[in-house]
Amino acid sequence: MASRSGAGLAAVLGGAAALAGWAAYRALGQERSAVVVPLQRLARHCSRRSRRHAPVPAALGAPQGSLSVSPAEYPKTRRDESVVDELHGVRVADPYRWLEDPDAPETAAWVTSQNELTQRILAQCEGRQQFKDLFTKLYNYEKYGTPYKRGQRYIYSHNSGLQNQFVTYSQGSLEGEPRVLIDPNTLSEDGTVALGGQAFSEDGTLYAYMLSSGGSDWRTIHLKRINQETGETEDLEEEKLDHVKFSGITWTHDNKGFFYCRYEEPKTADKGTETDINLGQQLMYHVLGTPQSNDVTMLADPQNPTWMFGTECTHDGRYLLISVSNGCEPVNKLWYVDLEAIPRDPASGALSFASFDFHAGKEALPVVKLIDDFKAAWDYVSSEGSSVTLHTNAGAPRYRVVRGDLAAAAQAPGGFAAACTDLLPQHEKDLLQWCCLVRGGTLIACYLRDVVSVLQLHDWQSGTLKAPVPMPGIGSVGGFSGSHKHTEWFFSFTSYTEPGAIYRVDMADAEPAPALFRRIATTGFAPDDFETKQEFVTSTDGTRVPMFIVHKKGLQLDGSNPTLLYGYGGFNISLEPGFSVSRMCWMLAYNGVYAVANLRGGGEYGTDWRAAGSCHNKQNVFDDFQSCAEHLHSAGYSSPRTLAIQGGSNGGLLVAACANQRPDLFQVVLAQVGVMDMLRFHKFTIGHAWITDYGSPDKEEDFPVLLCYSPVHNVAQPAGSTRQYPAFLITTGDHDDRVVPLHSHKLTATLQHVLAGAADSPQRNPLLTRVEVKAGHGAGKPTAKIIEETSDMMAFAASVMGAKWQHASS
């Protein structure tokens, strides 16, 4: 494992996993009682062969906040009552299907009218400009990425404070003069072109990097040549590869080419606004100095169009490992190709896959299918000759490290999976997140212990524990870099109240220990003024759910504190402690409380924890979150009048579903880029990959479960005396081609019609949406847009609660 900066391929694939998942949670951090209607009752209701689906109203509604919108203020939205689907004997209306077309003039006009209303209401929010000023002030500090070595040079990222995008630098030594490698800020005036991935050749002289525009998942690959002594770069102008999506870059060790993945050219000229489903990913090989049209399609599978490919070369460069995934479940096939068996082009000396081209070749690619089922995850750690070491959850929901022989696997009964042996067995409680071999025979292992990072050193040959790594406190490893080539390695450490520090360890030292390399310093607050607690909440079925709670010391537990509860609960993503400027501003500005719920569906305790909140168990996630809200109320942190809930992507689904089921628990709902239509999510872009977490609405056994919590299909005016919903601010981006904006549009229209469609409606809490232009699912969003959107959300939440400004800022 060369470096750790995100959640891996599964998080990239999981449209519902990206923004509020591990990587996106980091981006946000950088700034970047029983349920009233229990699942059993819902399932019985939805499983009847009724002619038409009707949602079950909640027993109680939300309190009235300090901001009001009358029903007459909402824009009129056309309903097409003729659109009714019959799914497994149930008739389901979809009157806003026309909003699925992002390019239609009617959709554009609807977005404009909704944004105009939202801006009018946001203008009434006291403290909006004050929050923006404070957020900007606190955000304006130097930010550094964890350094790593490629070739003879160290690489790191840096943001001077308010730059829209991080700049990537290289330097000849840790004390050497930095040279700019790539500065995305120079590539667009508004900062919407972002770095979307990168890879260096084996000797560090060639640099392939991917750029995205406007927040889209589409990438273009560009190349530079790097002078290893001076750091000067040369753009290879002819090297530009297009139509790249959900792809890594893997160089062959001869520096003559690399592997990547692409799709066919999309139909929409403005990439990122299309909704067409992404099928048929192809694994390609590009030879340096040749046009993309010459690239060989190494792998494609029309019979399995949802399969996707990831690649990695073994440390000696001999074997190409191919990971095949089908969705976002933590499982994959693992195949390999012996590159020594591939002929070379006599002119260039590059590997020649022409005869194996999927479309035009006459020979089958000599792939060895080491693991050929989707029963477990298998990730490469290291190898020596034909002996390979892998990180896996096979028979180990909390993961283990195994070792086996590639050559002997074919002859072994049960294949590699049965023949391999444990190097690091599964821990009795802790989750083994990842491990890395560094030069000198040390294996670094990172465990998650009750959602807190633990690092340990093990012997590479035996797996024996050598020593724990002293950690600076209770927090998480936010970044890591290390390599089998070098004895030194780096890790960054962060917590909820400290932006973090980067530590360096050199195994060549007599007594290797973390030494502070660089501390990330901020101004405007003192970390010692805050406290972080971890409390365990008992969910509906008795499961203990961890929740972090952060606030100023000396907080009065009288229920009056403006509280922000964040959750995700899906896609095997763990919400680990991390610093967030916006949440720090929330606590400073309003003397607020910030809470993070580690719900089932996530990866905090391994794959069993994930499975307990996925597919037919999804209701457990909502139960966990609602139980956390009830705990905050009963413990005196908050009350229904002072609680806002926030979630993005799969977390957007979470908060919207919980608002439908228990509107009485919340005052404000901040739903960002959420998956809101659970009956059609799989029909757009990469939504099919989420079936592994949600189930498929096309399957009769999954359909009732999805229908019973789908946010769009379960909006109903509460039955009790308080007959309204919490205030909603639903955010999305017009270039979100991960969770396409139609999800947010349809929920907004449904909320406004069902709850505020009549003149005498009791709904006065605002039901608003905010659609960002030239923005996507979250990755690569410019600092300026982050500050604007976040300030609007926080000021809206505070105004609805009636929270008063507490910070003595100038």
mmCIF file of C-alpha atoms in Angstrom, residues 249-541:
data_model
loop_
_atom_site.group_PDB
_atom_site.id
_atom_site.type_symbol
_atom_site.label_atom_id
_atom_site.label_comp_id
_atom_site.label_asym_id
_atom_site.label_seq_id
_atom_site.Cartn_x
_atom_site.Cartn_y
_atom_site.Cartn_z
ATOM 1 C CA ILE A 249 -3.870 4.528 -13.474
ATOM 2 C CA THR A 250 -1.299 1.731 -13.258
ATOM 3 C CA TRP A 251 2.089 2.133 -14.935
ATOM 4 C CA THR A 252 4.056 -0.848 -16.193
ATOM 5 C CA HIS A 253 7.509 -0.872 -14.604
ATOM 6 C CA ASP A 254 9.228 -0.230 -17.938
ATOM 7 C CA ASN A 255 7.675 3.281 -17.950
ATOM 8 C CA LYS A 256 6.367 2.707 -21.479
ATOM 9 C CA GLY A 257 2.639 2.582 -20.800
ATOM 10 C CA PHE A 258 -0.193 2.333 -18.300
ATOM 11 C CA PHE A 259 -3.559 0.707 -17.699
ATOM 12 C CA TYR A 260 -6.764 2.690 -17.193
ATOM 13 C CA CYS A 261 -10.549 2.304 -17.590
ATOM 14 C CA ARG A 262 -12.958 4.110 -19.862
ATOM 15 C CA TYR A 263 -16.515 4.051 -21.154
ATOM 16 C CA GLU A 264 -17.933 4.786 -24.546
ATOM 17 C CA GLU A 265 -18.359 8.476 -25.313
ATOM 18 C CA PRO A 266 -21.451 9.897 -23.549
ATOM 19 C CA LYS A 267 -24.296 11.289 -25.622
ATOM 20 C CA THR A 268 -24.369 14.607 -23.760
ATOM 21 C CA ALA A 269 -21.837 17.231 -24.835
ATOM 22 C CA ASP A 270 -21.809 18.842 -21.385
ATOM 23 C CA LYS A 271 -20.331 15.950 -19.420
ATOM 24 C CA GLY A 272 -21.793 15.653 -15.958
ATOM 25 C CA THR A 273 -25.367 16.626 -16.777
ATOM 26 C CA GLU A 274 -26.274 13.321 -18.427
ATOM 27 C CA THR A 275 -28.334 10.691 -16.651
ATOM 28 C CA ASP A 276 -27.653 7.708 -18.939
ATOM 29 C CA ILE A 277 -26.647 4.563 -17.086
ATOM 30 C CA ASN A 278 -22.918 3.789 -17.011
ATOM 31 C CA LEU A 279 -22.439 0.279 -18.365
ATOM 32 C CA GLY A 280 -19.679 -1.559 -20.162
ATOM 33 C CA GLN A 281 -16.496 -0.290 -18.563
ATOM 34 C CA GLN A 282 -13.391 -1.354 -20.503
ATOM 35 C CA LEU A 283 -9.873 -1.971 -19.234
ATOM 36 C CA MET A 284 -7.405 -0.301 -21.592
ATOM 37 C CA TYR A 285 -3.642 -0.222 -22.139
ATOM 38 C CA HIS A 286 -2.046 2.974 -23.409
ATOM 39 C CA VAL A 287 1.461 3.088 -24.878
ATOM 40 C CA LEU A 288 3.284 6.342 -24.331
ATOM 41 C CA GLY A 289 3.569 8.405 -27.504
ATOM 42 C CA THR A 290 0.601 6.822 -29.300
ATOM 43 C CA PRO A 291 -2.926 8.233 -29.812
ATOM 44 C CA GLN A 292 -5.768 7.022 -27.624
ATOM 45 C CA SER A 293 -7.401 5.517 -30.707
ATOM 46 C CA ASN A 294 -4.572 2.949 -30.716
ATOM 47 C CA ASP A 295 -5.188 1.862 -27.133
ATOM 48 C CA VAL A 296 -5.926 -1.823 -26.704
ATOM 49 C CA THR A 297 -9.079 -2.993 -24.954
ATOM 50 C CA MET A 298 -7.709 -5.671 -22.673
ATOM 51 C CA LEU A 299 -10.914 -6.588 -20.889
ATOM 52 C CA ALA A 300 -14.607 -5.998 -21.449
ATOM 53 C CA ASP A 301 -17.583 -8.178 -20.633
ATOM 54 C CA PRO A 302 -20.808 -7.436 -22.527
ATOM 55 C CA GLN A 303 -22.431 -10.347 -20.684
ATOM 56 C CA ASN A 304 -21.736 -8.572 -17.388
ATOM 57 C CA PRO A 305 -21.949 -4.860 -18.264
ATOM 58 C CA THR A 306 -21.999 -3.739 -14.622
ATOM 59 C CA TRP A 307 -18.568 -5.216 -13.885
ATOM 60 C CA MET A 308 -15.779 -2.746 -13.256
ATOM 61 C CA PHE A 309 -12.016 -3.152 -13.181
ATOM 62 C CA GLY A 310 -9.145 -2.003 -10.993
ATOM 63 C CA THR A 311 -5.460 -2.764 -11.570
ATOM 64 C CA GLU A 312 -2.172 -2.902 -9.697
ATOM 65 C CA CYS A 313 1.278 -4.213 -10.555
ATOM 66 C CA THR A 314 3.077 -6.393 -8.038
ATOM 67 C CA HIS A 315 6.143 -4.835 -6.445
ATOM 68 C CA ASP A 316 8.511 -6.603 -8.827
ATOM 69 C CA GLY A 317 6.479 -5.485 -11.847
ATOM 70 C CA ARG A 318 5.933 -9.006 -13.133
ATOM 71 C CA TYR A 319 2.244 -9.534 -12.490
ATOM 72 C CA LEU A 320 -0.692 -7.310 -13.329
ATOM 73 C CA LEU A 321 -3.381 -7.829 -10.703
ATOM 74 C CA ILE A 322 -6.943 -7.181 -11.883
ATOM 75 C CA SER A 323 -9.698 -6.598 -9.345
ATOM 76 C CA VAL A 324 -13.212 -7.139 -10.705
ATOM 77 C CA SER A 325 -16.094 -5.589 -8.793
ATOM 78 C CA ASN A 326 -19.838 -5.605 -9.294
ATOM 79 C CA GLY A 327 -21.317 -2.925 -7.091
ATOM 80 C CA CYS A 328 -20.202 -1.518 -3.776
ATOM 81 C CA GLU A 329 -20.223 -4.597 -1.582
ATOM 82 C CA PRO A 330 -16.718 -5.258 -0.157
ATOM 83 C CA VAL A 331 -16.121 -8.281 -2.418
ATOM 84 C CA ASN A 332 -14.154 -8.743 -5.633
ATOM 85 C CA LYS A 333 -12.707 -11.270 -8.016
ATOM 86 C CA LEU A 334 -8.915 -11.254 -8.271
ATOM 87 C CA TRP A 335 -7.268 -12.193 -11.561
ATOM 88 C CA TYR A 336 -3.702 -11.742 -12.766
ATOM 89 C CA VAL A 337 -1.675 -11.618 -15.956
ATOM 90 C CA ASP A 338 1.993 -12.629 -16.089
ATOM 91 C CA LEU A 339 3.443 -9.675 -17.993
ATOM 92 C CA GLU A 340 6.562 -11.670 -18.848
ATOM 93 C CA ALA A 341 4.321 -13.789 -21.079
ATOM 94 C CA ILE A 342 3.192 -10.753 -23.108
ATOM 95 C CA PRO A 343 5.165 -10.037 -26.316
ATOM 96 C CA ARG A 344 6.820 -6.683 -26.882
ATOM 97 C CA ASP A 345 6.576 -4.358 -29.830
ATOM 98 C CA PRO A 346 9.870 -4.588 -31.713
ATOM 99 C CA ALA A 347 9.912 -0.848 -32.451
ATOM 100 C CA SER A 348 8.989 0.710 -29.096
ATOM 101 C CA GLY A 349 9.825 -2.145 -26.750
ATOM 102 C CA ALA A 350 6.469 -1.651 -25.019
ATOM 103 C CA LEU A 351 4.212 -4.516 -24.096
ATOM 104 C CA SER A 352 2.060 -5.444 -27.075
ATOM 105 C CA PHE A 353 -1.485 -6.515 -26.237
ATOM 106 C CA ALA A 354 -2.674 -6.117 -29.854
ATOM 107 C CA SER A 355 -3.247 -9.825 -30.416
ATOM 108 C CA PHE A 356 -5.331 -9.919 -27.203
ATOM 109 C CA ASP A 357 -7.517 -6.908 -28.050
ATOM 110 C CA PHE A 358 -11.065 -7.715 -26.983
ATOM 111 C CA HIS A 359 -12.525 -6.235 -30.161
ATOM 112 C CA ALA A 360 -9.926 -7.067 -32.814
ATOM 113 C CA GLY A 361 -7.494 -9.593 -31.343
ATOM 114 C CA LYS A 362 -7.314 -13.251 -32.279
ATOM 115 C CA GLU A 363 -6.098 -14.576 -28.929
ATOM 116 C CA ALA A 364 -7.601 -14.618 -25.457
ATOM 117 C CA LEU A 365 -5.802 -12.560 -22.848
ATOM 118 C CA PRO A 366 -3.826 -15.042 -20.688
ATOM 119 C CA VAL A 367 -5.692 -14.240 -17.479
ATOM 120 C CA VAL A 368 -5.338 -16.496 -14.454
ATOM 121 C CA LYS A 369 -8.455 -16.306 -12.297
ATOM 122 C CA LEU A 370 -6.964 -16.614 -8.837
ATOM 123 C CA ILE A 371 -10.253 -15.768 -7.105
ATOM 124 C CA ASP A 372 -13.262 -16.031 -9.396
ATOM 125 C CA ASP A 373 -16.263 -15.382 -7.186
ATOM 126 C CA PHE A 374 -17.809 -12.464 -5.349
ATOM 127 C CA LYS A 375 -17.601 -13.942 -1.862
ATOM 128 C CA ALA A 376 -14.919 -11.783 -0.230
ATOM 129 C CA ALA A 377 -12.616 -8.811 -0.732
ATOM 130 C CA TRP A 378 -8.979 -9.417 -1.715
ATOM 131 C CA ASP A 379 -6.544 -6.495 -1.717
ATOM 132 C CA TYR A 380 -2.853 -6.626 -2.563
ATOM 133 C CA VAL A 381 -0.273 -5.944 0.156
ATOM 134 C CA SER A 382 2.997 -7.261 -1.262
ATOM 135 C CA SER A 383 4.658 -10.195 -2.995
ATOM 136 C CA GLU A 384 7.947 -11.996 -3.384
ATOM 137 C CA GLY A 385 8.264 -14.116 -6.501
ATOM 138 C CA SER A 386 5.025 -16.098 -6.772
ATOM 139 C CA SER A 387 4.238 -15.675 -3.061
ATOM 140 C CA VAL A 388 1.584 -13.009 -2.567
ATOM 141 C CA THR A 389 0.219 -11.365 0.590
ATOM 142 C CA LEU A 390 -3.351 -10.077 0.615
ATOM 143 C CA HIS A 391 -5.714 -8.235 2.953
ATOM 144 C CA THR A 392 -9.088 -9.996 2.977
ATOM 145 C CA ASN A 393 -12.412 -10.435 4.743
ATOM 146 C CA ALA A 394 -12.727 -14.065 3.608
ATOM 147 C CA GLY A 395 -13.994 -15.849 6.704
ATOM 148 C CA ALA A 396 -13.100 -12.719 8.661
ATOM 149 C CA PRO A 397 -15.654 -9.870 8.826
ATOM 150 C CA ARG A 398 -13.054 -7.747 10.654
ATOM 151 C CA TYR A 399 -10.393 -8.685 8.077
ATOM 152 C CA ARG A 400 -7.106 -10.584 8.206
ATOM 153 C CA VAL A 401 -3.864 -10.756 6.211
ATOM 154 C CA VAL A 402 -3.092 -13.990 4.367
ATOM 155 C CA ARG A 403 -0.226 -15.344 2.308
ATOM 156 C CA GLY A 404 -0.276 -17.889 -0.513
ATOM 157 C CA ASP A 405 1.484 -19.030 -3.665
ATOM 158 C CA LEU A 406 0.193 -18.047 -7.110
ATOM 159 C CA ALA A 407 1.766 -21.042 -8.819
ATOM 160 C CA ALA A 408 0.451 -23.601 -6.352
ATOM 161 C CA ALA A 409 -3.081 -22.165 -6.130
ATOM 162 C CA ALA A 410 -4.339 -23.969 -9.241
ATOM 163 C CA GLN A 411 -3.367 -27.374 -7.853
ATOM 164 C CA ALA A 412 -4.653 -26.779 -4.306
ATOM 165 C CA PRO A 413 -8.077 -28.175 -3.392
ATOM 166 C CA GLY A 414 -10.366 -25.196 -3.092
ATOM 167 C CA GLY A 415 -7.853 -22.961 -4.856
ATOM 168 C CA PHE A 416 -5.968 -20.001 -3.409
ATOM 169 C CA ALA A 417 -8.655 -19.076 -0.876
ATOM 170 C CA ALA A 418 -8.407 -22.474 0.776
ATOM 171 C CA ALA A 419 -4.633 -22.840 0.481
ATOM 172 C CA CYS A 420 -3.495 -19.479 1.865
ATOM 173 C CA THR A 421 -2.443 -19.138 5.493
ATOM 174 C CA ASP A 422 -2.860 -16.349 8.045
ATOM 175 C CA LEU A 423 -0.098 -13.822 8.534
ATOM 176 C CA LEU A 424 -2.296 -11.576 10.709
ATOM 177 C CA PRO A 425 -5.398 -13.422 11.919
ATOM 178 C CA GLN A 426 -8.662 -11.605 12.462
ATOM 179 C CA HIS A 427 -8.648 -9.595 15.696
ATOM 180 C CA GLU A 428 -11.212 -10.624 18.282
ATOM 181 C CA LYS A 429 -12.788 -7.150 18.283
ATOM 182 C CA ASP A 430 -10.881 -4.554 16.262
ATOM 183 C CA LEU A 431 -11.212 -3.912 12.537
ATOM 184 C CA LEU A 432 -8.019 -4.325 10.487
ATOM 185 C CA GLN A 433 -8.464 -1.445 8.053
ATOM 186 C CA TRP A 434 -5.272 -1.721 6.000
ATOM 187 C CA CYS A 435 -1.603 -2.661 6.154
ATOM 188 C CA CYS A 436 1.600 -1.736 4.327
ATOM 189 C CA LEU A 437 5.039 -3.271 3.954
ATOM 190 C CA VAL A 438 7.987 -0.916 4.401
ATOM 191 C CA ARG A 439 11.612 -1.653 3.639
ATOM 192 C CA GLY A 440 13.388 -3.657 6.289
ATOM 193 C CA GLY A 441 10.720 -6.267 6.839
ATOM 194 C CA THR A 442 8.103 -4.356 8.834
ATOM 195 C CA LEU A 443 4.384 -4.580 8.222
ATOM 196 C CA ILE A 444 2.421 -1.554 9.414
ATOM 197 C CA ALA A 445 -1.149 -2.409 10.369
ATOM 198 C CA CYS A 446 -3.916 0.114 11.037
ATOM 199 C CA TYR A 447 -6.778 -1.041 13.244
ATOM 200 C CA LEU A 448 -10.015 0.705 14.118
ATOM 201 C CA ARG A 449 -10.858 0.220 17.793
ATOM 202 C CA ASP A 450 -14.319 1.571 18.584
ATOM 203 C CA VAL A 451 -13.867 4.037 15.707
ATOM 204 C CA VAL A 452 -10.447 5.213 16.947
ATOM 205 C CA SER A 453 -7.260 4.542 14.935
ATOM 206 C CA VAL A 454 -4.530 2.262 16.280
ATOM 207 C CA LEU A 455 -1.212 1.623 14.471
ATOM 208 C CA GLN A 456 0.935 -1.468 15.090
ATOM 209 C CA LEU A 457 4.249 -2.784 13.737
ATOM 210 C CA HIS A 458 4.485 -6.477 12.820
ATOM 211 C CA ASP A 459 7.232 -8.712 11.516
ATOM 212 C CA TRP A 460 6.852 -9.267 7.777
ATOM 213 C CA GLN A 461 7.859 -12.919 7.812
ATOM 214 C CA SER A 462 5.985 -14.168 10.881
ATOM 215 C CA GLY A 463 3.325 -11.539 11.533
ATOM 216 C CA THR A 464 4.478 -11.277 15.149
ATOM 217 C CA LEU A 465 3.655 -7.999 16.872
ATOM 218 C CA LYS A 466 6.826 -5.951 17.222
ATOM 219 C CA ALA A 467 5.420 -2.822 18.872
ATOM 220 C CA PRO A 468 2.414 -0.491 18.950
ATOM 221 C CA VAL A 469 2.929 2.967 17.479
ATOM 222 C CA PRO A 470 2.356 5.730 20.065
ATOM 223 C CA MET A 471 -0.574 7.878 18.909
ATOM 224 C CA PRO A 472 -0.957 11.581 19.710
ATOM 225 C CA GLY A 473 -4.445 11.129 21.136
ATOM 226 C CA ILE A 474 -7.948 9.882 20.380
ATOM 227 C CA GLY A 475 -8.517 10.435 16.692
ATOM 228 C CA SER A 476 -7.853 8.903 13.311
ATOM 229 C CA VAL A 477 -5.110 8.356 10.762
ATOM 230 C CA GLY A 478 -6.214 10.790 8.102
ATOM 231 C CA GLY A 479 -3.431 10.029 5.648
ATOM 232 C CA PHE A 480 -0.607 7.541 5.252
ATOM 233 C CA SER A 481 2.293 6.970 2.884
ATOM 234 C CA GLY A 482 4.857 4.210 2.875
ATOM 235 C CA SER A 483 6.540 1.830 0.465
ATOM 236 C CA HIS A 484 8.479 -1.418 0.289
ATOM 237 C CA LYS A 485 11.263 0.695 -1.290
ATOM 238 C CA HIS A 486 11.847 2.991 1.692
ATOM 239 C CA THR A 487 12.333 2.673 5.423
ATOM 240 C CA GLU A 488 10.634 5.975 6.185
ATOM 241 C CA TRP A 489 6.875 6.444 6.295
ATOM 242 C CA PHE A 490 4.453 9.227 7.184
ATOM 243 C CA PHE A 491 1.025 9.454 8.716
ATOM 244 C CA SER A 492 -1.284 12.328 9.527
ATOM 245 C CA PHE A 493 -3.396 12.400 12.651
ATOM 246 C CA THR A 494 -6.577 14.384 13.133
ATOM 247 C CA SER A 495 -9.408 14.785 15.618
ATOM 248 C CA TYR A 496 -12.632 16.752 15.903
ATOM 249 C CA THR A 497 -10.941 19.742 17.524
ATOM 250 C CA GLU A 498 -7.493 19.712 15.968
ATOM 251 C CA PRO A 499 -6.803 19.974 12.218
ATOM 252 C CA GLY A 500 -4.002 17.515 12.597
ATOM 253 C CA ALA A 501 -0.313 16.936 12.397
ATOM 254 C CA ILE A 502 1.958 14.897 10.135
ATOM 255 C CA TYR A 503 4.442 12.478 11.691
ATOM 256 C CA ARG A 504 7.496 10.801 10.191
ATOM 257 C CA VAL A 505 8.899 7.411 11.194
ATOM 258 C CA ASP A 506 12.142 5.873 9.920
ATOM 259 C CA MET A 507 12.544 2.155 10.517
ATOM 260 C CA ALA A 508 16.300 2.547 10.023
ATOM 261 C CA ASP A 509 16.521 4.392 13.338
ATOM 262 C CA ALA A 510 17.751 2.442 16.347
ATOM 263 C CA GLU A 511 14.413 3.022 18.072
ATOM 264 C CA PRO A 512 11.824 3.977 15.437
ATOM 265 C CA ALA A 513 9.202 6.354 16.799
ATOM 266 C CA PRO A 514 6.877 9.012 15.368
ATOM 267 C CA ALA A 515 8.563 12.402 15.090
ATOM 268 C CA LEU A 516 6.508 15.504 14.401
ATOM 269 C CA PHE A 517 7.159 16.539 10.801
ATOM 270 C CA ARG A 518 4.608 19.299 10.358
ATOM 271 C CA ARG A 519 1.760 20.582 12.479
ATOM 272 C CA ILE A 520 -1.222 22.139 10.751
ATOM 273 C CA ALA A 521 -1.966 25.290 12.708
ATOM 274 C CA THR A 522 -5.153 27.344 12.792
ATOM 275 C CA THR A 523 -6.161 30.506 14.579
ATOM 276 C CA GLY A 524 -9.420 31.753 16.042
ATOM 277 C CA PHE A 525 -10.067 29.018 18.573
ATOM 278 C CA ALA A 526 -8.335 26.967 21.253
ATOM 279 C CA PRO A 527 -8.719 23.164 21.027
ATOM 280 C CA ASP A 528 -8.476 22.909 24.819
ATOM 281 C CA ASP A 529 -11.728 24.849 25.104
ATOM 282 C CA PHE A 530 -13.625 21.851 23.685
ATOM 283 C CA GLU A 531 -14.262 18.309 24.771
ATOM 284 C CA THR A 532 -15.015 15.177 22.769
ATOM 285 C CA LYS A 533 -16.967 12.295 24.243
ATOM 286 C CA GLN A 534 -17.931 8.925 22.849
ATOM 287 C CA GLU A 535 -21.253 7.642 24.092
ATOM 288 C CA PHE A 536 -22.956 4.367 23.235
ATOM 289 C CA VAL A 537 -26.657 4.527 22.380
ATOM 290 C CA THR A 538 -29.009 1.563 22.630
ATOM 291 C CA SER A 539 -30.899 1.214 19.365
ATOM 292 C CA THR A 540 -34.398 -0.193 18.891
ATOM 293 C CA ASP A 541 -33.245 -3.824 18.807
#
